[in-house]
PDB file of C-alpha atoms in Angstrom:
ATOM      1  CA  MET A   1      -0.436  -0.332  -0.011  1.00 51.00           C
ATOM      2  CA  GLU A   2       2.767   2.129   0.236  1.00 56.00           C
ATOM      3  CA  GLU A   3       2.740   5.738  -2.140  1.00 65.00           C
ATOM      4  CA  LYS A   4       5.064   8.283  -2.851  1.00 85.00           C
ATOM      5  CA  LEU A   5       3.034  10.924  -1.264  1.00 93.00           C
ATOM      6  CA  PRO A   6       2.289  14.421  -2.479  1.00 95.00           C
ATOM      7  CA  PRO A   7       3.779  17.180  -1.398  1.00 94.00           C
ATOM      8  CA  THR A   8       0.617  19.130  -0.487  1.00 95.00           C
ATOM      9  CA  PHE A   9      -0.521  16.359   1.746  1.00 98.00           C
ATOM     10  CA  ALA A  10      -0.590  16.290   5.518  1.00 98.00           C
ATOM     11  CA  ILE A  11      -1.975  14.263   8.115  1.00 98.00           C
ATOM     12  CA  THR A  12      -2.392  13.813  12.168  1.00 98.00           C
ATOM     13  CA  LEU A  13      -4.037  11.368  14.332  1.00 97.00           C
ATOM     14  CA  ASP A  14      -4.636  12.823  17.791  1.00 97.00           C
ATOM     15  CA  ARG A  15      -6.267  10.432  20.804  1.00 97.00           C
ATOM     16  CA  GLN A  16      -9.977  12.186  21.810  1.00 97.00           C
ATOM     17  CA  GLY A  17     -10.978   9.608  24.485  1.00 94.00           C
ATOM     18  CA  PHE A  18     -10.788   6.112  25.086  1.00 92.00           C
ATOM     19  CA  ARG A  19     -10.755   4.627  22.395  1.00 94.00           C
ATOM     20  CA  THR A  20     -11.623   7.183  20.501  1.00 97.00           C
ATOM     21  CA  TRP A  21      -9.233   9.427  17.506  1.00 97.00           C
ATOM     22  CA  ARG A  22      -9.619  11.917  15.498  1.00 98.00           C
ATOM     23  CA  LEU A  23      -7.858  11.540  11.477  1.00 98.00           C
ATOM     24  CA  LYS A  24      -7.417  14.593  10.049  1.00 99.00           C
ATOM     25  CA  ALA A  25      -5.732  14.920   6.574  1.00 98.00           C
ATOM     26  CA  ARG A  26      -5.368  17.269   4.339  1.00 98.00           C
ATOM     27  CA  GLN A  27      -4.442  18.096   0.322  1.00 98.00           C
ATOM     28  CA  VAL A  28      -4.806  20.847  -2.643  1.00 98.00           C
ATOM     29  CA  LEU A  29      -5.683  19.808  -6.258  1.00 97.00           C
ATOM     30  CA  PRO A  30      -4.679  21.301  -8.842  1.00 97.00           C
ATOM     31  CA  LEU A  31      -8.802  21.799  -9.253  1.00 97.00           C
ATOM     32  CA  SER A  32     -11.843  23.817  -9.021  1.00 97.00           C
ATOM     33  CA  THR A  33     -13.839  22.646  -5.929  1.00 97.00           C
ATOM     34  CA  GLU A  34     -16.682  21.675  -8.138  1.00 97.00           C
ATOM     35  CA  GLU A  35     -14.675  19.238 -10.415  1.00 96.00           C
ATOM     36  CA  THR A  36     -13.013  17.960  -7.307  1.00 96.00           C
ATOM     37  CA  PHE A  37     -16.355  17.719  -5.680  1.00 97.00           C
ATOM     38  CA  VAL A  38     -18.306  15.890  -8.780  1.00 94.00           C
ATOM     39  CA  PHE A  39     -15.208  12.713  -7.795  1.00 95.00           C
ATOM     40  CA  PHE A  40     -16.240  12.408  -4.502  1.00 94.00           C
ATOM     41  CA  ARG A  41     -20.211  12.910  -5.115  1.00 93.00           C
ATOM     42  CA  ASP A  42     -19.805   9.128  -6.943  1.00 93.00           C
ATOM     43  CA  PRO A  43     -19.339   6.425  -5.258  1.00 94.00           C
ATOM     44  CA  ARG A  44     -17.815   4.440  -7.865  1.00 93.00           C
ATOM     45  CA  ASN A  45     -15.311   6.046  -7.184  1.00 94.00           C
ATOM     46  CA  LEU A  46     -14.749   5.087  -4.058  1.00 94.00           C
ATOM     47  CA  GLY A  47     -13.440   2.295  -4.718  1.00 94.00           C
ATOM     48  CA  LYS A  48     -10.639   4.624  -6.923  1.00 95.00           C
ATOM     49  CA  LEU A  49      -8.933   5.126  -3.608  1.00 96.00           C
ATOM     50  CA  ILE A  50      -8.333   2.260  -2.096  1.00 95.00           C
ATOM     51  CA  PRO A  51      -5.734  -0.302  -2.685  1.00 94.00           C
ATOM     52  CA  GLU A  52      -6.484  -3.677  -4.163  1.00 94.00           C
ATOM     53  CA  SER A  53      -5.105  -5.801  -1.703  1.00 93.00           C
ATOM     54  CA  LEU A  54      -8.427  -4.371   0.658  1.00 94.00           C
ATOM     55  CA  GLU A  55     -10.681  -6.051  -1.924  1.00 95.00           C
ATOM     56  CA  PHE A  56     -13.050  -3.275  -1.717  1.00 96.00           C
ATOM     57  CA  THR A  57     -16.589  -4.073  -3.501  1.00 96.00           C
ATOM     58  CA  LEU A  58     -19.252  -1.653  -3.597  1.00 96.00           C
ATOM     59  CA  VAL A  59     -22.375  -3.407  -3.140  1.00 96.00           C
ATOM     60  CA  THR A  60     -25.273  -1.116  -3.434  1.00 94.00           C
ATOM     61  CA  PRO A  61     -27.249  -1.720  -6.765  1.00 91.00           C
ATOM     62  CA  PRO A  62     -26.385   1.555  -9.775  1.00 86.00           C
ATOM     63  CA  GLU A  63     -30.076   2.596  -9.562  1.00 87.00           C
ATOM     64  CA  ASN A  64     -29.336   3.593  -5.826  1.00 88.00           C
ATOM     65  CA  LEU A  65     -26.191   5.039  -6.347  1.00 92.00           C
ATOM     66  CA  GLU A  66     -27.309   8.826  -5.987  1.00 89.00           C
ATOM     67  CA  VAL A  67     -25.408  11.162  -3.511  1.00 92.00           C
ATOM     68  CA  HIS A  68     -28.183  13.110  -1.114  1.00 95.00           C
ATOM     69  CA  GLU A  69     -28.779  13.649   2.539  1.00 97.00           C
ATOM     70  CA  GLY A  70     -29.857  10.357   3.766  1.00 97.00           C
ATOM     71  CA  ALA A  71     -28.870   8.089   1.228  1.00 96.00           C
ATOM     72  CA  GLU A  72     -27.269   4.623   2.492  1.00 97.00           C
ATOM     73  CA  PHE A  73     -24.525   2.309   0.588  1.00 97.00           C
ATOM     74  CA  ASP A  74     -23.313  -1.077   1.401  1.00 97.00           C
ATOM     75  CA  TYR A  75     -19.486  -1.914   0.762  1.00 97.00           C
ATOM     76  CA  THR A  76     -17.456  -5.023   1.522  1.00 97.00           C
ATOM     77  CA  ILE A  77     -13.203  -4.823   2.486  1.00 96.00           C
ATOM     78  CA  ARG A  78     -10.991  -7.220   3.792  1.00 93.00           C
ATOM     79  CA  TRP A  79      -9.636  -5.726   7.132  1.00 86.00           C
ATOM     80  CA  PHE A  80      -6.642  -7.169   8.681  1.00 83.00           C
ATOM     81  CA  GLY A  81      -7.701 -11.113   7.148  1.00 87.00           C
ATOM     82  CA  MET A  82     -11.348 -11.012   7.285  1.00 90.00           C
ATOM     83  CA  ARG A  83     -14.171  -9.650   4.779  1.00 95.00           C
ATOM     84  CA  LEU A  84     -16.433  -7.035   6.371  1.00 95.00           C
ATOM     85  CA  LYS A  85     -19.580  -5.606   5.662  1.00 98.00           C
ATOM     86  CA  TRP A  86     -19.958  -1.578   5.511  1.00 97.00           C
ATOM     87  CA  ARG A  87     -22.315   0.781   5.453  1.00 98.00           C
ATOM     88  CA  SER A  88     -22.276   4.531   5.359  1.00 98.00           C
ATOM     89  CA  ARG A  89     -25.407   7.329   5.217  1.00 98.00           C
ATOM     90  CA  ILE A  90     -24.880  10.643   4.263  1.00 98.00           C
ATOM     91  CA  ILE A  91     -26.045  13.229   7.323  1.00 98.00           C
ATOM     92  CA  ASP A  92     -24.740  16.264   5.997  1.00 98.00           C
ATOM     93  CA  TYR A  93     -24.749  16.887   1.837  1.00 98.00           C
ATOM     94  CA  LEU A  94     -23.856  20.689   1.040  1.00 98.00           C
ATOM     95  CA  PRO A  95     -22.282  20.462  -2.553  1.00 97.00           C
ATOM     96  CA  PRO A  96     -19.552  21.666  -3.728  1.00 97.00           C
ATOM     97  CA  ARG A  97     -18.041  22.809  -0.024  1.00 98.00           C
ATOM     98  CA  ARG A  98     -18.647  19.448   2.356  1.00 98.00           C
ATOM     99  CA  PHE A  99     -20.459  16.354   3.103  1.00 98.00           C
ATOM    100  CA  THR A 100     -20.503  13.759   5.773  1.00 98.00           C
ATOM    101  CA  ASP A 101     -20.924   9.997   6.380  1.00 98.00           C
ATOM    102  CA  ILE A 102     -21.378   8.456   9.046  1.00 99.00           C
ATOM    103  CA  GLN A 103     -20.731   4.396   9.707  1.00 98.00           C
ATOM    104  CA  LEU A 104     -23.625   2.526  10.412  1.00 98.00           C
ATOM    105  CA  VAL A 105     -22.164  -0.971   9.415  1.00 98.00           C
ATOM    106  CA  GLY A 106     -18.555  -2.050   9.884  1.00 96.00           C
ATOM    107  CA  PRO A 107     -15.681  -2.730  11.939  1.00 94.00           C
ATOM    108  CA  TYR A 108     -15.378   0.434  14.315  1.00 96.00           C
ATOM    109  CA  SER A 109     -17.476   1.409  17.372  1.00 96.00           C
ATOM    110  CA  SER A 110     -18.618   4.857  15.721  1.00 98.00           C
ATOM    111  CA  TRP A 111     -17.121   6.662  12.367  1.00 98.00           C
ATOM    112  CA  ARG A 112     -17.707   9.444  11.190  1.00 99.00           C
ATOM    113  CA  HIS A 113     -16.751  11.423   7.964  1.00 99.00           C
ATOM    114  CA  LEU A 114     -16.410  15.306   7.191  1.00 99.00           C
ATOM    115  CA  HIS A 115     -15.180  15.861   3.852  1.00 98.00           C
ATOM    116  CA  THR A 116     -14.576  19.812   2.899  1.00 99.00           C
ATOM    117  CA  PHE A 117     -13.602  20.966  -0.090  1.00 98.00           C
ATOM    118  CA  ASP A 118     -12.379  24.719   0.335  1.00 98.00           C
ATOM    119  CA  GLU A 119     -11.131  27.158  -2.739  1.00 98.00           C
ATOM    120  CA  VAL A 120      -7.483  28.012  -2.637  1.00 98.00           C
ATOM    121  CA  PRO A 121      -5.147  30.144  -4.805  1.00 98.00           C
ATOM    122  CA  GLU A 122      -3.625  26.938  -6.053  1.00 96.00           C
ATOM    123  CA  GLY A 123      -6.974  24.709  -6.937  1.00 97.00           C
ATOM    124  CA  THR A 124      -8.969  23.241  -3.911  1.00 98.00           C
ATOM    125  CA  LEU A 125      -7.625  22.057  -0.297  1.00 98.00           C
ATOM    126  CA  LEU A 126      -9.842  19.093   0.317  1.00 98.00           C
ATOM    127  CA  GLY A 127     -10.178  18.686   4.205  1.00 99.00           C
ATOM    128  CA  GLU A 128     -11.168  14.881   5.562  1.00 98.00           C
ATOM    129  CA  GLU A 129     -11.473  14.617   9.533  1.00 99.00           C
ATOM    130  CA  VAL A 130     -12.398  11.292  11.051  1.00 99.00           C
ATOM    131  CA  ILE A 131     -13.556  10.867  14.734  1.00 99.00           C
ATOM    132  CA  TYR A 132     -13.735   6.885  15.078  1.00 98.00           C
ATOM    133  CA  LYS A 133     -14.213   4.828  17.900  1.00 97.00           C
ATOM    134  CA  ILE A 134     -11.728   1.211  18.246  1.00 94.00           C
ATOM    135  CA  PRO A 135     -14.580  -1.344  19.532  1.00 92.00           C
ATOM    136  CA  LEU A 136     -12.894  -2.695  23.107  1.00 88.00           C
ATOM    137  CA  GLU A 137     -12.523  -6.129  21.167  1.00 84.00           C
ATOM    138  CA  ALA A 138      -9.752  -4.532  19.214  1.00 84.00           C
ATOM    139  CA  VAL A 139      -7.819  -1.587  21.052  1.00 82.00           C
ATOM    140  CA  LEU A 140      -5.037  -4.000  21.524  1.00 84.00           C
ATOM    141  CA  LEU A 141      -4.790  -3.558  17.544  1.00 86.00           C
ATOM    142  CA  GLU A 142      -4.909   0.427  17.844  1.00 90.00           C
ATOM    143  CA  PRO A 143      -1.383   0.741  16.594  1.00 91.00           C
ATOM    144  CA  MET A 144      -1.877  -1.608  13.946  1.00 93.00           C
ATOM    145  CA  ILE A 145      -5.362   0.537  13.218  1.00 93.00           C
ATOM    146  CA  HIS A 146      -3.667   3.641  13.275  1.00 94.00           C
ATOM    147  CA  ARG A 147      -1.019   2.459  10.740  1.00 94.00           C
ATOM    148  CA  GLU A 148      -3.674   0.445   8.402  1.00 94.00           C
ATOM    149  CA  LEU A 149      -5.329   3.814   8.291  1.00 96.00           C
ATOM    150  CA  ARG A 150      -2.528   6.320   8.227  1.00 96.00           C
ATOM    151  CA  GLU A 151      -1.676   4.258   4.807  1.00 96.00           C
ATOM    152  CA  LEU A 152      -4.909   4.154   3.319  1.00 96.00           C
ATOM    153  CA  PHE A 153      -5.644   8.504   3.833  1.00 97.00           C
ATOM    154  CA  GLY A 154      -1.812   8.447   1.922  1.00 97.00           C
ATOM    155  CA  TYR A 155      -2.888   5.881  -0.085  1.00 97.00           C
ATOM    156  CA  ARG A 156      -6.056   8.062  -1.264  1.00 97.00           C
ATOM    157  CA  ALA A 157      -3.904  11.537  -1.443  1.00 97.00           C
ATOM    158  CA  SER A 158      -1.992   9.638  -3.804  1.00 97.00           C
ATOM    159  CA  ARG A 159      -4.842   8.413  -6.115  1.00 97.00           C
ATOM    160  CA  MET A 160      -6.066  11.998  -5.797  1.00 96.00           C
ATOM    161  CA  ALA A 161      -3.328  13.780  -6.813  1.00 96.00           C
ATOM    162  CA  ALA A 162      -2.855  11.564  -9.887  1.00 95.00           C
ATOM    163  CA  TRP A 163      -6.688  11.393 -11.101  1.00 95.00           C
ATOM    164  CA  ALA A 164      -6.654  15.505 -10.793  1.00 95.00           C
ATOM    165  CA  GLU A 165      -2.677  15.448 -12.448  1.00 92.00           C
ATOM    166  CA  GLU A 166      -4.894  13.714 -15.548  1.00 92.00           C
ATOM    167  CA  ALA A 167      -8.527  15.827 -15.035  1.00 91.00           C
ATOM    168  CA  SER A 168      -6.561  19.284 -14.890  1.00 86.00           C
ATOM    169  CA  LYS A 169      -5.152  18.250 -18.602  1.00 80.00           C
TER     170      LYS A 169
END
């Protein structure tokens, strides 16, 4: 999963409470907020941001892929060797500025993922903030979970940079 990280990418991880963490990632993309948001409003693009080794599959039927507040999407993903179901719901949707999804079914006790799209002179500042809680039975895996998430978001940043470079031509 190791990728060369884009120079505009930054990531931080800090504890919010027992088993609860906040991951913040940011990256500048050379596209307008509208162009960047278009990529994120299509759930099929999520698979382009996840390494093949995680065997990500979008399960939601194509006719149900419209993104809006209240929309739910089903996926499967291989995480630490286990095939897991993941269901997310969009709880806040304000195109082309932000949207938030939460995990309804999945490996975390809770997962809230805010995506923001801010105009900057170089294009768009893509911000991501994830507040997540690790299940009690997985607390001993905490260091590995953090490493996997850092690598996953680094991979996402590399894929986004490649997509944005191609889209800006």
